[in-house]
Amino acid sequence: MDPSKFNDKKEWRKFGFGFSLILAGIGTIQWLRGHSLGFYFYGFAIVFCLMTFVFPMAVKPWMIFFTYVGRGIGWFTTRLILCLVFYLLITPLAIGFKLFGKKSMAMRPDPSLPTYWIRREKEFKDKTSFENQY
């Protein structure tokens, strides 16, 4: 997030009302499950919404805090998901290819070749071949 948004009153209000909705949503879930905590979440949502409406600058520290917490969580989960994809998907595929002798590349390194360029047999002289490539 752009730090200049921390000084925008409109952004403070958007965050405050959004956070109030999230608190009210959590309160609704708690209430539907029969927990008494739901009313506390409703109370915090009302207080936060009124604070946003009357004095939006009071929301700024909360916005900064949750922005950086969100960035930290995003940083961690991105690396976690990438590690899981690599170690649970890519690595087993590579091991399977090695075990069954599958070659993923059409050519192998050959030091005796002057170039690895593959010559095409068809020459493209017609203009329509460039317009209709597929």
One Martini backbone bead per residue (centre of mass of N, CA, C, O) as a GRO file, in nm:
protein
  134
    1MET     BB    1   0.099   0.034   0.018
    2ASP     BB    2   0.058   0.363   0.007
    3PRO     BB    3   0.165   0.594   0.241
    4SER     BB    4  -0.017   0.838   0.139
    5LYS     BB    5  -0.290   0.706   0.248
    6PHE     BB    6  -0.248   0.784   0.553
    7ASN     BB    7  -0.339   1.107   0.477
    8ASP     BB    8  -0.633   1.015   0.395
    9LYS     BB    9  -0.955   1.066   0.487
   10LYS     BB   10  -1.100   0.867   0.296
   11GLU     BB   11  -0.935   0.616   0.381
   12TRP     BB   12  -1.017   0.614   0.675
   13ARG     BB   13  -1.319   0.571   0.625
   14LYS     BB   14  -1.303   0.311   0.465
   15PHE     BB   15  -1.167   0.150   0.686
   16GLY     BB   16  -1.370   0.194   0.918
   17PHE     BB   17  -1.621   0.073   0.776
   18GLY     BB   18  -1.494  -0.199   0.702
   19PHE     BB   19  -1.418  -0.285   0.992
   20SER     BB   20  -1.705  -0.275   1.100
   21LEU     BB   21  -1.813  -0.500   0.915
   22ILE     BB   22  -1.626  -0.720   1.016
   23LEU     BB   23  -1.715  -0.712   1.310
   24ALA     BB   24  -2.015  -0.771   1.248
   25GLY     BB   25  -1.964  -1.044   1.111
   26ILE     BB   26  -1.837  -1.182   1.356
   27GLY     BB   27  -2.081  -1.135   1.539
   28THR     BB   28  -2.280  -1.302   1.371
   29ILE     BB   29  -2.134  -1.570   1.389
   30GLN     BB   30  -2.138  -1.587   1.698
   31TRP     BB   31  -2.447  -1.568   1.730
   32LEU     BB   32  -2.518  -1.824   1.553
   33ARG     BB   33  -2.342  -2.013   1.758
   34GLY     BB   34  -2.415  -1.900   2.064
   35HIS     BB   35  -2.235  -1.666   2.141
   36SER     BB   36  -2.161  -1.383   2.349
   37LEU     BB   37  -1.941  -1.230   2.170
   38GLY     BB   38  -2.112  -1.085   1.953
   39PHE     BB   39  -2.182  -0.822   2.118
   40TYR     BB   40  -1.895  -0.713   2.131
   41PHE     BB   41  -1.856  -0.680   1.828
   42TYR     BB   42  -2.089  -0.486   1.791
   43GLY     BB   43  -1.980  -0.270   1.979
   44PHE     BB   44  -1.714  -0.219   1.828
   45ALA     BB   45  -1.848  -0.146   1.560
   46ILE     BB   46  -2.001   0.103   1.659
   47VAL     BB   47  -1.763   0.261   1.773
   48PHE     BB   48  -1.594   0.262   1.511
   49CYS     BB   49  -1.806   0.401   1.333
   50LEU     BB   50  -1.836   0.659   1.502
   51MET     BB   51  -1.539   0.737   1.496
   52THR     BB   52  -1.528   0.766   1.188
   53PHE     BB   53  -1.753   0.982   1.160
   54VAL     BB   54  -1.645   1.198   1.375
   55PHE     BB   55  -1.315   1.084   1.410
   56PRO     BB   56  -1.101   0.975   1.168
   57MET     BB   57  -0.809   1.005   1.297
   58ALA     BB   58  -0.840   0.760   1.502
   59VAL     BB   59  -0.797   0.540   1.264
   60LYS     BB   60  -0.505   0.560   1.158
   61PRO     BB   61  -0.344   0.362   1.345
   62TRP     BB   62  -0.509   0.114   1.263
   63MET     BB   63  -0.443   0.123   0.964
   64ILE     BB   64  -0.139   0.095   0.988
   65PHE     BB   65  -0.130  -0.166   1.146
   66PHE     BB   66  -0.304  -0.348   0.944
   67THR     BB   67  -0.125  -0.304   0.701
   68TYR     BB   68   0.136  -0.438   0.819
   69VAL     BB   69   0.008  -0.705   0.894
   70GLY     BB   70  -0.084  -0.776   0.605
   71ARG     BB   71   0.195  -0.775   0.480
   72GLY     BB   72   0.314  -1.000   0.655
   73ILE     BB   73   0.112  -1.218   0.580
   74GLY     BB   74   0.162  -1.204   0.274
   75TRP     BB   75   0.460  -1.275   0.279
   76PHE     BB   76   0.429  -1.553   0.413
   77THR     BB   77   0.213  -1.692   0.226
   78THR     BB   78   0.368  -1.675  -0.035
   79ARG     BB   79   0.606  -1.856   0.054
   80LEU     BB   80   0.440  -2.099   0.138
   81ILE     BB   81   0.302  -2.160  -0.133
   82LEU     BB   82   0.559  -2.187  -0.304
   83CYS     BB   83   0.680  -2.421  -0.142
   84LEU     BB   84   0.447  -2.620  -0.176
   85VAL     BB   85   0.452  -2.631  -0.482
   86PHE     BB   86   0.740  -2.725  -0.514
   87TYR     BB   87   0.743  -2.981  -0.306
   88LEU     BB   88   0.444  -3.108  -0.410
   89LEU     BB   89   0.490  -3.079  -0.741
   90ILE     BB   90   0.769  -3.041  -0.881
   91THR     BB   91   0.948  -3.255  -0.743
   92PRO     BB   92   0.783  -3.515  -0.809
   93LEU     BB   93   0.797  -3.478  -1.114
   94ALA     BB   94   1.105  -3.488  -1.142
   95ILE     BB   95   1.140  -3.767  -1.016
   96GLY     BB   96   0.959  -3.916  -1.218
   97PHE     BB   97   1.122  -3.845  -1.471
   98LYS     BB   98   1.383  -3.981  -1.378
   99LEU     BB   99   1.272  -4.272  -1.331
  100PHE     BB  100   1.134  -4.285  -1.643
  101GLY     BB  101   1.318  -4.117  -1.859
  102LYS     BB  102   1.219  -3.832  -1.903
  103LYS     BB  103   1.243  -3.586  -2.158
  104SER     BB  104   1.191  -3.236  -2.176
  105MET     BB  105   1.405  -3.208  -2.390
  106ALA     BB  106   1.489  -3.230  -2.727
  107MET     BB  107   1.778  -3.139  -2.645
  108ARG     BB  108   2.123  -3.186  -2.617
  109PRO     BB  109   2.425  -3.129  -2.533
  110ASP     BB  110   2.664  -3.040  -2.810
  111PRO     BB  111   2.994  -2.956  -2.876
  112SER     BB  112   3.004  -3.022  -3.198
  113LEU     BB  113   2.813  -2.801  -3.240
  114PRO     BB  114   2.784  -2.478  -3.371
  115THR     BB  115   2.459  -2.499  -3.346
  116TYR     BB  116   2.098  -2.485  -3.233
  117TRP     BB  117   1.969  -2.427  -3.487
  118ILE     BB  118   1.646  -2.450  -3.640
  119ARG     BB  119   1.544  -2.530  -3.942
  120ARG     BB  120   1.320  -2.422  -4.172
  121GLU     BB  121   1.137  -2.530  -4.448
  122LYS     BB  122   0.940  -2.300  -4.442
  123GLU     BB  123   0.859  -2.017  -4.616
  124PHE     BB  124   0.767  -1.672  -4.539
  125LYS     BB  125   0.607  -1.481  -4.801
  126ASP     BB  126   0.329  -1.457  -4.701
  127LYS     BB  127   0.118  -1.234  -4.550
  128THR     BB  128  -0.103  -1.432  -4.427
  129SER     BB  129   0.091  -1.593  -4.237
  130PHE     BB  130   0.106  -1.345  -4.033
  131GLU     BB  131  -0.202  -1.295  -3.979
  132ASN     BB  132  -0.247  -1.629  -3.974
  133GLN     BB  133  -0.097  -1.813  -3.729
  134TYR     BB  134  -0.339  -2.042  -3.646
   0.00000   0.00000   0.00000
